[in-house]
Every structure is written in structure tokens, then in C-alpha cells.
mmCIF file of C-alpha atoms in Angstrom:
data_model
loop_
_atom_site.group_PDB
_atom_site.id
_atom_site.type_symbol
_atom_site.label_atom_id
_atom_site.label_comp_id
_atom_site.label_asym_id
_atom_site.label_seq_id
_atom_site.Cartn_x
_atom_site.Cartn_y
_atom_site.Cartn_z
ATOM 1 C CA UNK A 135 13.092 1.253 26.942
ATOM 2 C CA UNK A 136 13.753 1.726 23.191
ATOM 3 C CA UNK A 137 16.638 4.058 22.187
ATOM 4 C CA UNK A 138 18.189 4.687 18.608
ATOM 5 C CA UNK A 139 21.898 4.279 18.618
ATOM 6 C CA UNK A 140 24.668 4.750 16.072
ATOM 7 C CA UNK A 141 25.441 1.812 13.851
ATOM 8 C CA UNK A 142 28.998 2.591 13.859
ATOM 9 C CA UNK A 143 29.339 2.517 17.603
ATOM 10 C CA UNK A 144 27.879 -1.004 17.681
ATOM 11 C CA UNK A 145 29.348 -4.528 17.151
ATOM 12 C CA UNK A 146 26.975 -4.551 14.218
ATOM 13 C CA UNK A 147 28.449 -1.770 12.277
ATOM 14 C CA UNK A 148 29.895 -3.819 9.336
ATOM 15 C CA UNK A 149 26.700 -5.846 9.174
ATOM 16 C CA UNK A 150 24.752 -2.780 8.926
ATOM 17 C CA UNK A 151 26.929 -1.371 6.018
ATOM 18 C CA UNK A 152 26.533 -4.673 4.226
ATOM 19 C CA UNK A 153 22.966 -5.818 4.741
ATOM 20 C CA UNK A 154 20.918 -2.949 5.713
ATOM 21 C CA UNK A 155 20.102 -2.037 1.984
ATOM 22 C CA UNK A 156 19.653 -5.582 0.933
ATOM 23 C CA UNK A 157 16.317 -6.479 -0.708
ATOM 24 C CA UNK A 158 16.383 -10.036 1.261
ATOM 25 C CA UNK A 159 18.481 -9.551 4.354
ATOM 26 C CA UNK A 160 16.681 -12.302 6.119
ATOM 27 C CA UNK A 161 18.329 -15.616 7.099
ATOM 28 C CA UNK A 162 16.478 -18.847 8.142
ATOM 29 C CA UNK A 163 17.856 -21.557 10.188
ATOM 30 C CA UNK A 164 16.037 -24.852 11.074
ATOM 31 C CA UNK A 165 16.708 -27.206 13.982
ATOM 32 C CA UNK A 166 14.844 -30.108 15.359
ATOM 33 C CA UNK A 167 14.434 -29.794 19.096
ATOM 34 C CA UNK A 168 14.007 -32.460 21.590
ATOM 35 C CA UNK A 169 10.910 -31.271 23.564
ATOM 36 C CA UNK A 170 10.325 -34.232 25.684
ATOM 37 C CA UNK A 171 11.022 -32.263 28.842
ATOM 38 C CA UNK A 172 8.456 -29.703 28.073
ATOM 39 C CA UNK A 173 5.778 -32.201 27.409
ATOM 40 C CA UNK A 174 6.372 -33.704 30.827
ATOM 41 C CA UNK A 175 6.571 -30.488 32.416
ATOM 42 C CA UNK A 176 3.186 -29.303 31.067
ATOM 43 C CA UNK A 177 1.354 -32.627 32.128
ATOM 44 C CA UNK A 178 2.907 -32.402 35.520
ATOM 45 C CA UNK A 179 1.988 -28.676 36.267
ATOM 46 C CA UNK A 180 -0.833 -28.195 33.890
ATOM 47 C CA UNK A 181 0.845 -25.669 31.611
ATOM 48 C CA UNK A 182 0.034 -24.862 28.051
ATOM 49 C CA UNK A 183 2.892 -26.298 25.751
ATOM 50 C CA UNK A 184 2.925 -23.131 23.420
ATOM 51 C CA UNK A 185 3.399 -20.855 26.467
ATOM 52 C CA UNK A 186 6.086 -22.725 27.850
ATOM 53 C CA UNK A 187 7.933 -22.967 24.658
ATOM 54 C CA UNK A 188 7.532 -19.254 24.365
ATOM 55 C CA UNK A 189 9.071 -19.129 27.747
ATOM 56 C CA UNK A 190 12.003 -20.928 27.030
ATOM 57 C CA UNK A 191 12.701 -18.862 23.816
ATOM 58 C CA UNK A 192 12.736 -15.837 25.765
ATOM 59 C CA UNK A 193 15.132 -17.172 28.343
ATOM 60 C CA UNK A 194 17.478 -18.634 25.507
ATOM 61 C CA UNK A 195 17.179 -15.163 23.795
ATOM 62 C CA UNK A 196 18.172 -13.101 26.846
ATOM 63 C CA UNK A 197 21.513 -14.983 26.936
ATOM 64 C CA UNK A 198 22.352 -13.636 23.249
ATOM 65 C CA UNK A 199 22.945 -9.911 23.391
ATOM 66 C CA UNK A 200 22.292 -9.362 19.765
ATOM 67 C CA UNK A 201 18.466 -9.859 20.415
ATOM 68 C CA UNK A 202 18.595 -6.555 22.213
ATOM 69 C CA UNK A 203 19.463 -4.626 18.811
ATOM 70 C CA UNK A 204 17.044 -4.508 15.994
ATOM 71 C CA UNK A 205 17.375 -2.724 12.550
ATOM 72 C CA UNK A 206 14.409 -0.549 11.954
ATOM 73 C CA UNK A 207 13.484 2.383 9.869
ATOM 74 C CA UNK A 208 17.109 2.704 8.425
ATOM 75 C CA UNK A 209 18.822 2.537 11.696
ATOM 76 C CA UNK A 210 19.416 0.408 14.883
ATOM 77 C CA UNK A 211 17.551 0.625 18.057
ATOM 78 C CA UNK A 212 18.572 -0.903 21.500
ATOM 79 C CA UNK A 213 16.081 -2.256 23.810
ATOM 80 C CA UNK A 214 16.260 -3.281 27.565
ATOM 81 C CA UNK A 215 13.634 -5.843 27.726
ATOM 82 C CA UNK A 216 12.289 -8.703 25.565
ATOM 83 C CA UNK A 217 8.669 -9.729 24.628
ATOM 84 C CA UNK A 218 7.168 -12.661 22.792
ATOM 85 C CA UNK A 219 4.627 -12.331 20.091
ATOM 86 C CA UNK A 220 1.962 -14.938 19.659
ATOM 87 C CA UNK A 221 -0.612 -15.426 16.938
ATOM 88 C CA UNK A 222 -4.083 -15.868 18.741
ATOM 89 C CA UNK A 223 -7.230 -17.297 17.201
ATOM 90 C CA UNK A 224 -10.118 -14.922 17.737
ATOM 91 C CA UNK A 225 -13.803 -15.647 18.415
ATOM 92 C CA UNK A 226 -14.590 -14.220 14.845
ATOM 93 C CA UNK A 227 -12.547 -17.022 13.230
ATOM 94 C CA UNK A 228 -9.535 -14.640 12.302
ATOM 95 C CA UNK A 229 -6.371 -14.221 14.111
ATOM 96 C CA UNK A 230 -4.751 -11.433 16.128
ATOM 97 C CA UNK A 231 -1.275 -10.666 17.448
ATOM 98 C CA UNK A 232 -0.426 -10.503 21.027
ATOM 99 C CA UNK A 233 2.826 -9.209 22.617
ATOM 100 C CA UNK A 234 3.588 -10.745 26.106
ATOM 101 C CA UNK A 235 6.503 -9.276 27.960
ATOM 102 C CA UNK A 236 9.073 -11.699 29.438
ATOM 103 C CA UNK A 237 8.563 -11.610 33.198
ATOM 104 C CA UNK A 238 11.033 -12.505 36.065
ATOM 105 C CA UNK A 239 9.311 -16.031 36.816
ATOM 106 C CA UNK A 240 7.654 -18.686 34.738
ATOM 107 C CA UNK A 241 4.265 -18.233 36.771
ATOM 108 C CA UNK A 242 4.182 -14.502 36.082
ATOM 109 C CA UNK A 243 4.841 -15.039 32.430
ATOM 110 C CA UNK A 244 2.246 -17.882 32.374
ATOM 111 C CA UNK A 245 -0.383 -15.401 34.098
ATOM 112 C CA UNK A 246 0.233 -12.760 31.610
ATOM 113 C CA UNK A 247 0.115 -15.212 28.743
ATOM 114 C CA UNK A 248 -3.333 -16.504 29.610
ATOM 115 C CA UNK A 249 -4.720 -13.067 30.594
ATOM 116 C CA UNK A 250 -3.264 -11.254 27.418
ATOM 117 C CA UNK A 251 -4.259 -14.074 24.756
ATOM 118 C CA UNK A 252 -7.789 -14.500 26.459
ATOM 119 C CA UNK A 253 -8.304 -10.645 26.167
ATOM 120 C CA UNK A 254 -7.108 -10.411 22.458
ATOM 121 C CA UNK A 255 -9.111 -13.642 21.409
ATOM 122 C CA UNK A 256 -12.423 -12.139 22.695
ATOM 123 C CA UNK A 257 -11.808 -8.523 21.774
ATOM 124 C CA UNK A 258 -10.445 -9.424 18.320
ATOM 125 C CA UNK A 259 -8.008 -6.630 18.682
ATOM 126 C CA UNK A 260 -4.008 -7.046 18.370
ATOM 127 C CA UNK A 261 -2.166 -5.934 21.540
ATOM 128 C CA UNK A 262 1.535 -4.617 20.630
ATOM 129 C CA UNK A 263 4.419 -3.546 22.946
ATOM 130 C CA UNK A 264 6.507 -0.763 21.021
ATOM 131 C CA UNK A 265 9.057 -0.525 24.246
ATOM 132 C CA UNK A 266 10.325 -3.976 24.159
ATOM 133 C CA UNK A 267 12.384 -6.082 21.434
ATOM 134 C CA UNK A 268 9.767 -8.554 20.213
ATOM 135 C CA UNK A 269 10.453 -12.123 19.070
ATOM 136 C CA UNK A 270 7.784 -13.337 16.758
ATOM 137 C CA UNK A 271 6.420 -16.862 16.946
ATOM 138 C CA UNK A 272 3.912 -18.905 15.070
ATOM 139 C CA UNK A 273 2.639 -22.312 15.825
ATOM 140 C CA UNK A 274 0.696 -24.087 13.037
ATOM 141 C CA UNK A 275 -0.163 -27.218 14.964
ATOM 142 C CA UNK A 276 -2.806 -28.559 12.542
ATOM 143 C CA UNK A 277 -0.122 -30.781 11.049
ATOM 144 C CA UNK A 278 3.739 -31.870 11.592
ATOM 145 C CA UNK A 279 5.969 -29.805 9.469
ATOM 146 C CA UNK A 280 9.498 -30.165 8.571
ATOM 147 C CA UNK A 281 10.546 -26.581 7.992
ATOM 148 C CA UNK A 282 8.903 -23.386 7.329
ATOM 149 C CA UNK A 283 10.025 -20.189 5.374
ATOM 150 C CA UNK A 284 8.160 -16.892 6.381
ATOM 151 C CA UNK A 285 7.830 -13.934 4.205
ATOM 152 C CA UNK A 286 10.564 -11.587 3.447
ATOM 153 C CA UNK A 287 9.439 -7.888 4.169
ATOM 154 C CA UNK A 288 10.611 -4.741 5.283
ATOM 155 C CA UNK A 289 7.566 -4.186 7.338
ATOM 156 C CA UNK A 290 8.524 -6.690 10.015
ATOM 157 C CA UNK A 291 12.042 -7.131 10.690
ATOM 158 C CA UNK A 292 12.098 -8.832 14.061
ATOM 159 C CA UNK A 293 13.407 -12.422 14.671
ATOM 160 C CA UNK A 294 10.673 -15.103 14.344
ATOM 161 C CA UNK A 295 10.394 -18.806 15.464
ATOM 162 C CA UNK A 296 7.672 -21.052 13.574
ATOM 163 C CA UNK A 297 6.647 -24.650 14.054
ATOM 164 C CA UNK A 298 3.993 -27.356 13.532
ATOM 165 C CA UNK A 299 2.878 -30.236 15.503
ATOM 166 C CA UNK A 300 5.605 -32.035 17.420
ATOM 167 C CA UNK A 301 5.972 -35.631 16.939
ATOM 168 C CA UNK A 302 6.755 -38.778 18.770
ATOM 169 C CA UNK A 303 9.798 -40.932 17.899
ATOM 170 C CA UNK A 304 10.994 -43.679 20.135
ATOM 171 C CA UNK A 305 9.601 -42.427 23.374
ATOM 172 C CA UNK A 306 11.022 -38.968 22.737
ATOM 173 C CA UNK A 307 9.155 -35.847 21.487
ATOM 174 C CA UNK A 308 10.583 -33.898 18.544
ATOM 175 C CA UNK A 309 9.753 -30.501 17.088
ATOM 176 C CA UNK A 310 11.353 -28.887 14.106
ATOM 177 C CA UNK A 311 11.485 -25.297 14.515
ATOM 178 C CA UNK A 312 12.466 -22.538 11.731
ATOM 179 C CA UNK A 313 14.326 -19.461 13.272
ATOM 180 C CA UNK A 314 14.238 -16.357 10.841
ATOM 181 C CA UNK A 315 16.404 -13.260 11.775
ATOM 182 C CA UNK A 316 17.700 -10.139 10.063
ATOM 183 C CA UNK A 317 21.344 -10.232 9.219
ATOM 184 C CA UNK A 318 21.918 -6.662 10.617
ATOM 185 C CA UNK A 319 20.947 -7.992 13.927
ATOM 186 C CA UNK A 320 22.884 -10.977 14.120
ATOM 187 C CA UNK A 321 25.121 -13.410 12.079
ATOM 188 C CA UNK A 322 24.452 -17.112 11.500
ATOM 189 C CA UNK A 323 26.814 -18.118 14.352
ATOM 190 C CA UNK A 324 24.725 -15.977 16.734
ATOM 191 C CA UNK A 325 21.446 -17.517 15.573
ATOM 192 C CA UNK A 326 23.087 -21.135 15.915
ATOM 193 C CA UNK A 327 24.172 -20.155 19.564
ATOM 194 C CA UNK A 328 20.546 -19.050 20.489
ATOM 195 C CA UNK A 329 19.148 -22.382 19.040
ATOM 196 C CA UNK A 330 21.746 -24.251 21.291
ATOM 197 C CA UNK A 331 20.657 -22.230 24.138
ATOM 198 C CA UNK A 332 17.134 -22.792 23.375
ATOM 199 C CA UNK A 333 17.617 -26.646 23.728
ATOM 200 C CA UNK A 334 19.521 -26.015 27.011
ATOM 201 C CA UNK A 335 16.557 -23.894 28.202
ATOM 202 C CA UNK A 336 14.143 -26.740 27.383
ATOM 203 C CA UNK A 337 16.264 -29.284 28.982
ATOM 204 C CA UNK A 338 16.749 -27.271 32.253
ATOM 205 C CA UNK A 339 13.015 -26.164 32.527
#
């Protein structure tokens, strides 16, 4: 469910006053994650790496309450649930967006991920969830990337994670990830907390 709230009645009141009218309110943090556990888990259970990373992103975000409030249309909206957006190559050679709602179990999320991304790829039509707080992702696995800075726009204010190809180093697999978020939604310490939770979610998969 999506509900507009009075910014002054939230913990983000000061941030709203400071940053809502800022022309560049987005903050970008980068962190190199150890994804060795995900690689092993994918091979053992035949999961897609991108799906499993999206699952751990949702798991980590659910532990940071700021993810459930989003600045939008000059106000703040509170959500009850989270979704993960993925970019899907379609059969015509283009790309579309696909929102996948977080589920109670990994198997349910995996089934939704495979079903919805396949549908979007074949239909060449994006699928969005307006009733959930959407965390954007974009995987550019054609090459290894050290960091990524996304576009700054007042059209899409949702948090977003971006990454390239993971790399092997000393029998471990590393993945630099860029995390962009709106300063009204959270402060740097919340973003750093989320990245720490993301590494824990990966290690505990």
C-alpha cells in the first residue's frame, strides 16, 4: 500500500526541508562486495546470479526503515512492501523494466523473477508496481566496472544499485557496487548501514 504522509511527522522532516528542492539531491556510495557465497550458491542450486543478488538487496533493504519512505511529487510517501526493478533485454534488441515484488521465500521470488522477466522480454513491454517502494537495479555485465554514476533526474527518485561483471581475486569473487539514493529518503549513514546489511545478507544466504 502507498500512502502520502506529512513530512513534518516523519524522521525525515529536516532532510525534506533541506533537500527536497535541491537540483541535485542524489547521493552515491560505492562498495566492493565479496560475492563468493552467491557464486557457490548459484552453482549448487542452479540459480541466476542476478536474481540471487536482487533477493539479498531486498532482504538487506527490509532491515533499513528509511527504504519504506520515498520523496515523490513534492511530498513523502510511505509504503508497506518493497519491489526490485531489473532491466530486461527484450527479443527486439532493446530493453524494458520489470518490477518484482519481494516474497516471503527465496523460491517464490525466484519463480516470480523468472516468470516476469521472461514475459517482459517476449512482450517488449515494461511492467511496473505502483503500490510498492521500488529499488532499481542495473547490471552491466559486459565488462568489469569500478564505479558507476547514474543520471540525476527528478523523474526517478527511487534508490538504485548498479554493477558490472564480478571478478575473481585470490580464490574470492568481488563485485564493486554503486548505490544511489535521494538525500530526503535517507542520510549517508543509512546508506552505509544498508551496504553493510547487504554484505551480511550475501554471507548468510
